[in-house]
Each structure stands twice: as C-alpha cells, then as structure tokens.
C-alpha cells in the first residue's frame, strides 16, 4: 500500500489510494492511515458478480467504504464505473454509485446508478484530524494481538 503527498492551494495533503479489490479489506485502509494518509481514494470497477448475475452488491460496497471512513476517522472518495463491458462469460454491468464521505462516514456527495460527472465536496481535513486524534483509534491499537491477521490459514 502506498500514500502520496499532493500539493494543493492550502498546502500538502497525504492521500492513500486503494485499487478496486482493496476496498473490501479494512487492513488496507488502516495501513494507509498508519502511513499518514489524511484522505482515502478508491478508484473502482465493480458491478455484477460472475457467480450470480442478479446480485447487486452496491449497498454492501458503499457500507464497507463508509466503514473505512468511520474506523480511520478520515474522508473516503470512491469512484465506480457505470455501463456494461463484454466478457467471455457475458457482459459485466458496473453499478456506479460513486460517492464522497466525511470522517464520520456520512455521505456528503454521491451519484446514483447511472449518473456520470465529477463529484465535488469541501472537506475540512483539520476537523478530520482533530476527530481522529480525539477518538484514539490509533493511540489505543494493540497490534501485538493481531498476529492472526498475518498467519497463513
């Protein structure tokens, strides 16, 4: 996992970028947060599932990402494709629903299933940092108890 410093008009912001499948793993978000990310980005191409074409995972996908915002006390920006793309087993349909959350996991900007464009939101990173420090999620971690996470199953 990697983080990058992005220069903005108000200074430097450290961002973490998890690519597609990383979205399902809280360890990815936490690793980037521990590396100093202040904002998490997840560019995504997710939609119909190969094993069940009728399954719509958009709600659980959104909740997982909102969970990253809540447990790391930082905003999350999630973009997702829309439309269909042919494949060897039929077309995969991408379900959109791109969004931005604040550090509380609240949606502050979002698109529906078929909407395209650029989502814009004002994010107060100082407020997020104050919330993150106050919650103590990083201060009170006990990684010595997490060894099971790195063992082969």
PDB file of N, CA and C in Angstrom, residues 43-132:
ATOM      1  N   UNK A  43     -10.485   4.161  -6.499  1.00  0.00           N
ATOM      2  CA  UNK A  43     -10.999   4.026  -7.860  1.00  0.00           C
ATOM      3  C   UNK A  43     -11.404   2.569  -8.068  1.00  0.00           C
ATOM      4  N   UNK A  44     -12.594   2.359  -8.607  1.00  0.00           N
ATOM      5  CA  UNK A  44     -13.184   1.027  -8.581  1.00  0.00           C
ATOM      6  C   UNK A  44     -13.885   0.683  -9.885  1.00  0.00           C
ATOM      7  N   UNK A  45     -13.884  -0.586 -10.207  1.00  0.00           N
ATOM      8  CA  UNK A  45     -14.680  -1.119 -11.319  1.00  0.00           C
ATOM      9  C   UNK A  45     -15.417  -2.330 -10.755  1.00  0.00           C
ATOM     10  N   UNK A  46     -16.593  -2.085 -10.198  1.00  0.00           N
ATOM     11  CA  UNK A  46     -17.339  -3.161  -9.549  1.00  0.00           C
ATOM     12  C   UNK A  46     -18.785  -3.137 -10.029  1.00  0.00           C
ATOM     13  N   UNK A  47     -19.333  -4.321 -10.139  1.00  0.00           N
ATOM     14  CA  UNK A  47     -20.705  -4.428 -10.597  1.00  0.00           C
ATOM     15  C   UNK A  47     -21.217  -5.839 -10.425  1.00  0.00           C
ATOM     16  N   UNK A  48     -21.835  -6.351 -11.472  1.00  0.00           N
ATOM     17  CA  UNK A  48     -22.439  -7.689 -11.392  1.00  0.00           C
ATOM     18  C   UNK A  48     -21.371  -8.722 -11.039  1.00  0.00           C
ATOM     19  N   UNK A  49     -21.794  -9.719 -10.299  1.00  0.00           N
ATOM     20  CA  UNK A  49     -20.878 -10.753  -9.839  1.00  0.00           C
ATOM     21  C   UNK A  49     -20.919 -11.954 -10.782  1.00  0.00           C
ATOM     22  N   UNK A  50     -19.756 -12.492 -11.152  1.00  0.00           N
ATOM     23  CA  UNK A  50     -19.722 -13.603 -12.102  1.00  0.00           C
ATOM     24  C   UNK A  50     -20.530 -14.826 -11.659  1.00  0.00           C
ATOM     25  N   UNK A  51     -20.606 -15.082 -10.366  1.00  0.00           N
ATOM     26  CA  UNK A  51     -21.311 -16.274  -9.901  1.00  0.00           C
ATOM     27  C   UNK A  51     -22.817 -16.067  -9.765  1.00  0.00           C
ATOM     28  N   UNK A  52     -23.271 -14.806  -9.777  1.00  0.00           N
ATOM     29  CA  UNK A  52     -24.708 -14.528  -9.662  1.00  0.00           C
ATOM     30  C   UNK A  52     -24.995 -13.183 -10.309  1.00  0.00           C
ATOM     31  N   UNK A  53     -25.380 -13.215 -11.567  1.00  0.00           N
ATOM     32  CA  UNK A  53     -25.585 -12.011 -12.348  1.00  0.00           C
ATOM     33  C   UNK A  53     -26.639 -11.076 -11.751  1.00  0.00           C
ATOM     34  N   UNK A  54     -27.572 -11.619 -10.976  1.00  0.00           N
ATOM     35  CA  UNK A  54     -28.645 -10.805 -10.391  1.00  0.00           C
ATOM     36  C   UNK A  54     -28.231 -10.131  -9.080  1.00  0.00           C
ATOM     37  N   UNK A  55     -27.100 -10.508  -8.526  1.00  0.00           N
ATOM     38  CA  UNK A  55     -26.658  -9.973  -7.236  1.00  0.00           C
ATOM     39  C   UNK A  55     -26.176  -8.534  -7.382  1.00  0.00           C
ATOM     40  N   UNK A  56     -26.696  -7.647  -6.562  1.00  0.00           N
ATOM     41  CA  UNK A  56     -26.301  -6.239  -6.549  1.00  0.00           C
ATOM     42  C   UNK A  56     -25.593  -5.973  -5.217  1.00  0.00           C
ATOM     43  N   UNK A  57     -24.283  -5.825  -5.270  1.00  0.00           N
ATOM     44  CA  UNK A  57     -23.502  -5.610  -4.049  1.00  0.00           C
ATOM     45  C   UNK A  57     -23.253  -4.129  -3.768  1.00  0.00           C
ATOM     46  N   UNK A  58     -23.958  -3.238  -4.475  1.00  0.00           N
ATOM     47  CA  UNK A  58     -23.673  -1.807  -4.339  1.00  0.00           C
ATOM     48  C   UNK A  58     -23.880  -1.295  -2.918  1.00  0.00           C
ATOM     49  N   UNK A  59     -24.898  -1.772  -2.225  1.00  0.00           N
ATOM     50  CA  UNK A  59     -25.143  -1.283  -0.855  1.00  0.00           C
ATOM     51  C   UNK A  59     -24.062  -1.770   0.105  1.00  0.00           C
ATOM     52  N   UNK A  60     -23.660  -3.028  -0.005  1.00  0.00           N
ATOM     53  CA  UNK A  60     -22.620  -3.511   0.906  1.00  0.00           C
ATOM     54  C   UNK A  60     -21.269  -2.886   0.560  1.00  0.00           C
ATOM     55  N   UNK A  61     -21.032  -2.621  -0.731  1.00  0.00           N
ATOM     56  CA  UNK A  61     -19.807  -1.938  -1.148  1.00  0.00           C
ATOM     57  C   UNK A  61     -19.745  -0.556  -0.503  1.00  0.00           C
ATOM     58  N   UNK A  62     -20.848   0.179  -0.584  1.00  0.00           N
ATOM     59  CA  UNK A  62     -20.876   1.519  -0.005  1.00  0.00           C
ATOM     60  C   UNK A  62     -20.671   1.454   1.510  1.00  0.00           C
ATOM     61  N   UNK A  63     -21.336   0.527   2.170  1.00  0.00           N
ATOM     62  CA  UNK A  63     -21.186   0.408   3.636  1.00  0.00           C
ATOM     63  C   UNK A  63     -19.760   0.060   4.038  1.00  0.00           C
ATOM     64  N   UNK A  64     -19.113  -0.811   3.274  1.00  0.00           N
ATOM     65  CA  UNK A  64     -17.720  -1.168   3.582  1.00  0.00           C
ATOM     66  C   UNK A  64     -16.836   0.073   3.512  1.00  0.00           C
ATOM     67  N   UNK A  65     -17.038   0.885   2.488  1.00  0.00           N
ATOM     68  CA  UNK A  65     -16.235   2.094   2.321  1.00  0.00           C
ATOM     69  C   UNK A  65     -16.549   3.120   3.414  1.00  0.00           C
ATOM     70  N   UNK A  66     -17.821   3.245   3.773  1.00  0.00           N
ATOM     71  CA  UNK A  66     -18.175   4.151   4.868  1.00  0.00           C
ATOM     72  C   UNK A  66     -17.533   3.651   6.168  1.00  0.00           C
ATOM     73  N   UNK A  67     -17.416   2.347   6.321  1.00  0.00           N
ATOM     74  CA  UNK A  67     -16.734   1.781   7.484  1.00  0.00           C
ATOM     75  C   UNK A  67     -15.275   2.181   7.535  1.00  0.00           C
ATOM     76  N   UNK A  68     -14.616   2.249   6.373  1.00  0.00           N
ATOM     77  CA  UNK A  68     -13.215   2.703   6.340  1.00  0.00           C
ATOM     78  C   UNK A  68     -13.122   4.138   6.854  1.00  0.00           C
ATOM     79  N   UNK A  69     -14.086   4.967   6.446  1.00  0.00           N
ATOM     80  CA  UNK A  69     -14.092   6.358   6.905  1.00  0.00           C
ATOM     81  C   UNK A  69     -14.273   6.416   8.417  1.00  0.00           C
ATOM     82  N   UNK A  70     -15.231   5.651   8.931  1.00  0.00           N
ATOM     83  CA  UNK A  70     -15.539   5.673  10.362  1.00  0.00           C
ATOM     84  C   UNK A  70     -14.367   5.145  11.187  1.00  0.00           C
ATOM     85  N   UNK A  71     -13.832   3.979  10.830  1.00  0.00           N
ATOM     86  CA  UNK A  71     -12.809   3.361  11.673  1.00  0.00           C
ATOM     87  C   UNK A  71     -11.442   4.024  11.560  1.00  0.00           C
ATOM     88  N   UNK A  72     -11.252   4.846  10.526  1.00  0.00           N
ATOM     89  CA  UNK A  72      -9.991   5.579  10.392  1.00  0.00           C
ATOM     90  C   UNK A  72     -10.174   7.079  10.555  1.00  0.00           C
ATOM     91  N   UNK A  73     -11.419   7.500  10.807  1.00  0.00           N
ATOM     92  CA  UNK A  73     -11.734   8.912  11.047  1.00  0.00           C
ATOM     93  C   UNK A  73     -11.181   9.807   9.948  1.00  0.00           C
ATOM     94  N   UNK A  74     -11.446   9.415   8.701  1.00  0.00           N
ATOM     95  CA  UNK A  74     -10.997  10.237   7.581  1.00  0.00           C
ATOM     96  C   UNK A  74     -11.940  10.089   6.401  1.00  0.00           C
ATOM     97  N   UNK A  75     -12.006  11.136   5.576  1.00  0.00           N
ATOM     98  CA  UNK A  75     -12.876  11.084   4.409  1.00  0.00           C
ATOM     99  C   UNK A  75     -12.446  10.001   3.417  1.00  0.00           C
ATOM    100  N   UNK A  76     -13.433   9.489   2.685  1.00  0.00           N
ATOM    101  CA  UNK A  76     -13.205   8.495   1.645  1.00  0.00           C
ATOM    102  C   UNK A  76     -13.857   8.983   0.352  1.00  0.00           C
ATOM    103  N   UNK A  77     -13.121   8.846  -0.739  1.00  0.00           N
ATOM    104  CA  UNK A  77     -13.633   9.173  -2.066  1.00  0.00           C
ATOM    105  C   UNK A  77     -13.639   7.878  -2.867  1.00  0.00           C
ATOM    106  N   UNK A  78     -14.821   7.454  -3.305  1.00  0.00           N
ATOM    107  CA  UNK A  78     -14.961   6.192  -4.044  1.00  0.00           C
ATOM    108  C   UNK A  78     -15.599   6.467  -5.398  1.00  0.00           C
ATOM    109  N   UNK A  79     -14.874   6.131  -6.451  1.00  0.00           N
ATOM    110  CA  UNK A  79     -15.425   6.292  -7.795  1.00  0.00           C
ATOM    111  C   UNK A  79     -15.636   4.913  -8.403  1.00  0.00           C
ATOM    112  N   UNK A  80     -16.705   4.767  -9.161  1.00  0.00           N
ATOM    113  CA  UNK A  80     -17.016   3.482  -9.777  1.00  0.00           C
ATOM    114  C   UNK A  80     -17.548   3.702 -11.187  1.00  0.00           C
ATOM    115  N   UNK A  81     -17.231   2.779 -12.042  1.00  0.00           N
ATOM    116  CA  UNK A  81     -17.685   2.814 -13.429  1.00  0.00           C
ATOM    117  C   UNK A  81     -19.193   2.591 -13.516  1.00  0.00           C
ATOM    118  N   UNK A  82     -19.746   2.959 -14.668  1.00  0.00           N
ATOM    119  CA  UNK A  82     -21.133   2.599 -14.996  1.00  0.00           C
ATOM    120  C   UNK A  82     -21.130   1.954 -16.375  1.00  0.00           C
ATOM    121  N   UNK A  83     -22.230   1.304 -16.716  1.00  0.00           N
ATOM    122  CA  UNK A  83     -22.369   0.713 -18.033  1.00  0.00           C
ATOM    123  C   UNK A  83     -21.997  -0.760 -18.045  1.00  0.00           C
ATOM    124  N   UNK A  84     -21.850  -1.315 -19.235  1.00  0.00           N
ATOM    125  CA  UNK A  84     -21.554  -2.737 -19.398  1.00  0.00           C
ATOM    126  C   UNK A  84     -20.318  -2.924 -20.261  1.00  0.00           C
ATOM    127  N   UNK A  85     -19.616  -4.005 -20.009  1.00  0.00           N
ATOM    128  CA  UNK A  85     -18.434  -4.354 -20.782  1.00  0.00           C
ATOM    129  C   UNK A  85     -18.506  -5.834 -21.122  1.00  0.00           C
ATOM    130  N   UNK A  86     -18.403  -6.185 -22.406  1.00  0.00           N
ATOM    131  CA  UNK A  86     -18.491  -7.599 -22.783  1.00  0.00           C
ATOM    132  C   UNK A  86     -17.318  -8.394 -22.231  1.00  0.00           C
ATOM    133  N   UNK A  87     -17.584  -9.639 -21.901  1.00  0.00           N
ATOM    134  CA  UNK A  87     -16.543 -10.517 -21.401  1.00  0.00           C
ATOM    135  C   UNK A  87     -16.779 -11.934 -21.878  1.00  0.00           C
ATOM    136  N   UNK A  88     -15.890 -12.845 -21.533  1.00  0.00           N
ATOM    137  CA  UNK A  88     -16.006 -14.233 -22.007  1.00  0.00           C
ATOM    138  C   UNK A  88     -17.252 -14.948 -21.480  1.00  0.00           C
ATOM    139  N   UNK A  89     -17.766 -14.516 -20.345  1.00  0.00           N
ATOM    140  CA  UNK A  89     -18.950 -15.142 -19.738  1.00  0.00           C
ATOM    141  C   UNK A  89     -20.167 -14.220 -19.801  1.00  0.00           C
ATOM    142  N   UNK A  90     -20.204 -13.333 -20.782  1.00  0.00           N
ATOM    143  CA  UNK A  90     -21.290 -12.360 -20.872  1.00  0.00           C
ATOM    144  C   UNK A  90     -20.821 -11.003 -20.387  1.00  0.00           C
ATOM    145  N   UNK A  91     -21.690 -10.031 -20.453  1.00  0.00           N
ATOM    146  CA  UNK A  91     -21.313  -8.669 -20.077  1.00  0.00           C
ATOM    147  C   UNK A  91     -21.313  -8.490 -18.566  1.00  0.00           C
ATOM    148  N   UNK A  92     -20.332  -7.733 -18.090  1.00  0.00           N
ATOM    149  CA  UNK A  92     -20.348  -7.313 -16.692  1.00  0.00           C
ATOM    150  C   UNK A  92     -20.951  -5.917 -16.672  1.00  0.00           C
ATOM    151  N   UNK A  93     -21.899  -5.720 -15.763  1.00  0.00           N
ATOM    152  CA  UNK A  93     -22.540  -4.419 -15.605  1.00  0.00           C
ATOM    153  C   UNK A  93     -21.959  -3.729 -14.368  1.00  0.00           C
ATOM    154  N   UNK A  94     -21.465  -2.530 -14.548  1.00  0.00           N
ATOM    155  CA  UNK A  94     -20.901  -1.755 -13.445  1.00  0.00           C
ATOM    156  C   UNK A  94     -22.000  -0.861 -12.878  1.00  0.00           C
ATOM    157  N   UNK A  95     -22.075  -0.776 -11.550  1.00  0.00           N
ATOM    158  CA  UNK A  95     -23.249  -0.133 -10.956  1.00  0.00           C
ATOM    159  C   UNK A  95     -23.064   1.289 -10.449  1.00  0.00           C
ATOM    160  N   UNK A  96     -21.996   1.955 -10.788  1.00  0.00           N
ATOM    161  CA  UNK A  96     -21.879   3.364 -10.419  1.00  0.00           C
ATOM    162  C   UNK A  96     -21.936   3.599  -8.919  1.00  0.00           C
ATOM    163  N   UNK A  97     -22.754   4.538  -8.506  1.00  0.00           N
ATOM    164  CA  UNK A  97     -22.917   4.918  -7.100  1.00  0.00           C
ATOM    165  C   UNK A  97     -21.634   5.493  -6.492  1.00  0.00           C
ATOM    166  N   UNK A  98     -20.883   6.266  -7.269  1.00  0.00           N
ATOM    167  CA  UNK A  98     -19.689   6.930  -6.730  1.00  0.00           C
ATOM    168  C   UNK A  98     -20.104   7.877  -5.612  1.00  0.00           C
ATOM    169  N   UNK A  99     -19.190   8.112  -4.663  1.00  0.00           N
ATOM    170  CA  UNK A  99     -19.549   8.970  -3.528  1.00  0.00           C
ATOM    171  C   UNK A  99     -18.330   9.506  -2.804  1.00  0.00           C
ATOM    172  N   UNK A 100     -18.584  10.470  -1.926  1.00  0.00           N
ATOM    173  CA  UNK A 100     -17.583  11.032  -1.019  1.00  0.00           C
ATOM    174  C   UNK A 100     -18.200  11.029   0.371  1.00  0.00           C
ATOM    175  N   UNK A 101     -17.418  10.562   1.355  1.00  0.00           N
ATOM    176  CA  UNK A 101     -17.871  10.631   2.749  1.00  0.00           C
ATOM    177  C   UNK A 101     -16.988  11.598   3.527  1.00  0.00           C
ATOM    178  N   UNK A 102     -17.497  12.054   4.655  1.00  0.00           N
ATOM    179  CA  UNK A 102     -16.648  12.790   5.585  1.00  0.00           C
ATOM    180  C   UNK A 102     -16.019  11.794   6.564  1.00  0.00           C
ATOM    181  N   UNK A 103     -15.349  12.306   7.563  1.00  0.00           N
ATOM    182  CA  UNK A 103     -14.660  11.438   8.531  1.00  0.00           C
ATOM    183  C   UNK A 103     -15.622  10.662   9.432  1.00  0.00           C
ATOM    184  N   UNK A 104     -16.885  10.989   9.402  1.00  0.00           N
ATOM    185  CA  UNK A 104     -17.907  10.279  10.176  1.00  0.00           C
ATOM    186  C   UNK A 104     -18.559   9.171   9.355  1.00  0.00           C
ATOM    187  N   UNK A 105     -18.185   9.076   8.076  1.00  0.00           N
ATOM    188  CA  UNK A 105     -18.799   8.097   7.192  1.00  0.00           C
ATOM    189  C   UNK A 105     -20.088   8.594   6.562  1.00  0.00           C
ATOM    190  N   UNK A 106     -20.456   9.849   6.828  1.00  0.00           N
ATOM    191  CA  UNK A 106     -21.670  10.422   6.237  1.00  0.00           C
ATOM    192  C   UNK A 106     -21.413  10.757   4.767  1.00  0.00           C
ATOM    193  N   UNK A 107     -22.379  10.449   3.914  1.00  0.00           N
ATOM    194  CA  UNK A 107     -22.269  10.819   2.505  1.00  0.00           C
ATOM    195  C   UNK A 107     -22.402  12.329   2.373  1.00  0.00           C
ATOM    196  N   UNK A 108     -21.427  12.956   1.740  1.00  0.00           N
ATOM    197  CA  UNK A 108     -21.509  14.405   1.531  1.00  0.00           C
ATOM    198  C   UNK A 108     -21.673  14.745   0.056  1.00  0.00           C
ATOM    199  N   UNK A 109     -21.464  13.771  -0.813  1.00  0.00           N
ATOM    200  CA  UNK A 109     -21.742  13.911  -2.249  1.00  0.00           C
ATOM    201  C   UNK A 109     -21.863  12.506  -2.807  1.00  0.00           C
ATOM    202  N   UNK A 110     -22.844  12.297  -3.705  1.00  0.00           N
ATOM    203  CA  UNK A 110     -22.953  10.961  -4.290  1.00  0.00           C
ATOM    204  C   UNK A 110     -23.721  10.996  -5.595  1.00  0.00           C
ATOM    205  N   UNK A 111     -23.474   9.988  -6.376  1.00  0.00           N
ATOM    206  CA  UNK A 111     -24.182   9.773  -7.625  1.00  0.00           C
ATOM    207  C   UNK A 111     -24.965   8.478  -7.528  1.00  0.00           C
ATOM    208  N   UNK A 112     -25.981   8.371  -8.341  1.00  0.00           N
ATOM    209  CA  UNK A 112     -26.771   7.155  -8.414  1.00  0.00           C
ATOM    210  C   UNK A 112     -26.168   6.165  -9.399  1.00  0.00           C
ATOM    211  N   UNK A 113     -26.986   5.234  -9.755  1.00  0.00           N
ATOM    212  CA  UNK A 113     -26.579   4.108 -10.595  1.00  0.00           C
ATOM    213  C   UNK A 113     -26.114   4.512 -11.999  1.00  0.00           C
ATOM    214  N   UNK A 114     -26.776   5.474 -12.595  1.00  0.00           N
ATOM    215  CA  UNK A 114     -26.491   5.836 -13.988  1.00  0.00           C
ATOM    216  C   UNK A 114     -25.848   7.211 -14.144  1.00  0.00           C
ATOM    217  N   UNK A 115     -25.577   7.899 -13.050  1.00  0.00           N
ATOM    218  CA  UNK A 115     -25.072   9.268 -13.143  1.00  0.00           C
ATOM    219  C   UNK A 115     -23.567   9.305 -13.388  1.00  0.00           C
ATOM    220  N   UNK A 116     -23.165  10.237 -14.252  1.00  0.00           N
ATOM    221  CA  UNK A 116     -21.746  10.460 -14.505  1.00  0.00           C
ATOM    222  C   UNK A 116     -21.429  11.918 -14.257  1.00  0.00           C
ATOM    223  N   UNK A 117     -20.172  12.206 -14.079  1.00  0.00           N
ATOM    224  CA  UNK A 117     -19.748  13.577 -13.866  1.00  0.00           C
ATOM    225  C   UNK A 117     -18.622  13.626 -12.864  1.00  0.00           C
ATOM    226  N   UNK A 118     -18.443  14.783 -12.284  1.00  0.00           N
ATOM    227  CA  UNK A 118     -17.393  14.993 -11.291  1.00  0.00           C
ATOM    228  C   UNK A 118     -18.058  15.396  -9.985  1.00  0.00           C
ATOM    229  N   UNK A 119     -17.841  14.592  -8.953  1.00  0.00           N
ATOM    230  CA  UNK A 119     -18.359  14.937  -7.625  1.00  0.00           C
ATOM    231  C   UNK A 119     -17.393  15.908  -6.964  1.00  0.00           C
ATOM    232  N   UNK A 120     -17.942  16.923  -6.333  1.00  0.00           N
ATOM    233  CA  UNK A 120     -17.134  17.931  -5.655  1.00  0.00           C
ATOM    234  C   UNK A 120     -17.682  18.119  -4.249  1.00  0.00           C
ATOM    235  N   UNK A 121     -16.785  18.165  -3.285  1.00  0.00           N
ATOM    236  CA  UNK A 121     -17.192  18.414  -1.897  1.00  0.00           C
ATOM    237  C   UNK A 121     -16.073  19.161  -1.191  1.00  0.00           C
ATOM    238  N   UNK A 122     -16.436  19.958  -0.228  1.00  0.00           N
ATOM    239  CA  UNK A 122     -15.457  20.632   0.616  1.00  0.00           C
ATOM    240  C   UNK A 122     -15.217  19.760   1.835  1.00  0.00           C
ATOM    241  N   UNK A 123     -13.966  19.460   2.066  1.00  0.00           N
ATOM    242  CA  UNK A 123     -13.590  18.586   3.178  1.00  0.00           C
ATOM    243  C   UNK A 123     -12.656  19.363   4.097  1.00  0.00           C
ATOM    244  N   UNK A 124     -12.961  19.376   5.372  1.00  0.00           N
ATOM    245  CA  UNK A 124     -12.130  20.056   6.359  1.00  0.00           C
ATOM    246  C   UNK A 124     -11.174  19.022   6.969  1.00  0.00           C
ATOM    247  N   UNK A 125      -9.968  18.946   6.439  1.00  0.00           N
ATOM    248  CA  UNK A 125      -9.007  17.947   6.915  1.00  0.00           C
ATOM    249  C   UNK A 125      -8.511  18.236   8.329  1.00  0.00           C
ATOM    250  N   UNK A 126      -8.497  19.511   8.731  1.00  0.00           N
ATOM    251  CA  UNK A 126      -8.125  19.829  10.112  1.00  0.00           C
ATOM    252  C   UNK A 126      -9.171  19.289  11.083  1.00  0.00           C
ATOM    253  N   UNK A 127     -10.431  19.441  10.721  1.00  0.00           N
ATOM    254  CA  UNK A 127     -11.512  18.903  11.552  1.00  0.00           C
ATOM    255  C   UNK A 127     -11.418  17.380  11.624  1.00  0.00           C
ATOM    256  N   UNK A 128     -11.119  16.741  10.496  1.00  0.00           N
ATOM    257  CA  UNK A 128     -10.968  15.279  10.478  1.00  0.00           C
ATOM    258  C   UNK A 128      -9.798  14.851  11.364  1.00  0.00           C
ATOM    259  N   UNK A 129      -8.692  15.593  11.316  1.00  0.00           N
ATOM    260  CA  UNK A 129      -7.523  15.259  12.137  1.00  0.00           C
ATOM    261  C   UNK A 129      -7.845  15.399  13.619  1.00  0.00           C
ATOM    262  N   UNK A 130      -8.587  16.424  13.986  1.00  0.00           N
ATOM    263  CA  UNK A 130      -8.993  16.609  15.383  1.00  0.00           C
ATOM    264  C   UNK A 130      -9.881  15.455  15.831  1.00  0.00           C
ATOM    265  N   UNK A 131     -10.815  15.065  14.989  1.00  0.00           N
ATOM    266  CA  UNK A 131     -11.695  13.929  15.299  1.00  0.00           C
ATOM    267  C   UNK A 131     -10.879  12.639  15.442  1.00  0.00           C
ATOM    268  N   UNK A 132      -9.937  12.415  14.510  1.00  0.00           N
ATOM    269  CA  UNK A 132      -9.103  11.210  14.533  1.00  0.00           C
ATOM    270  C   UNK A 132      -8.294  11.141  15.833  1.00  0.00           C
TER     271      UNK A 132
END
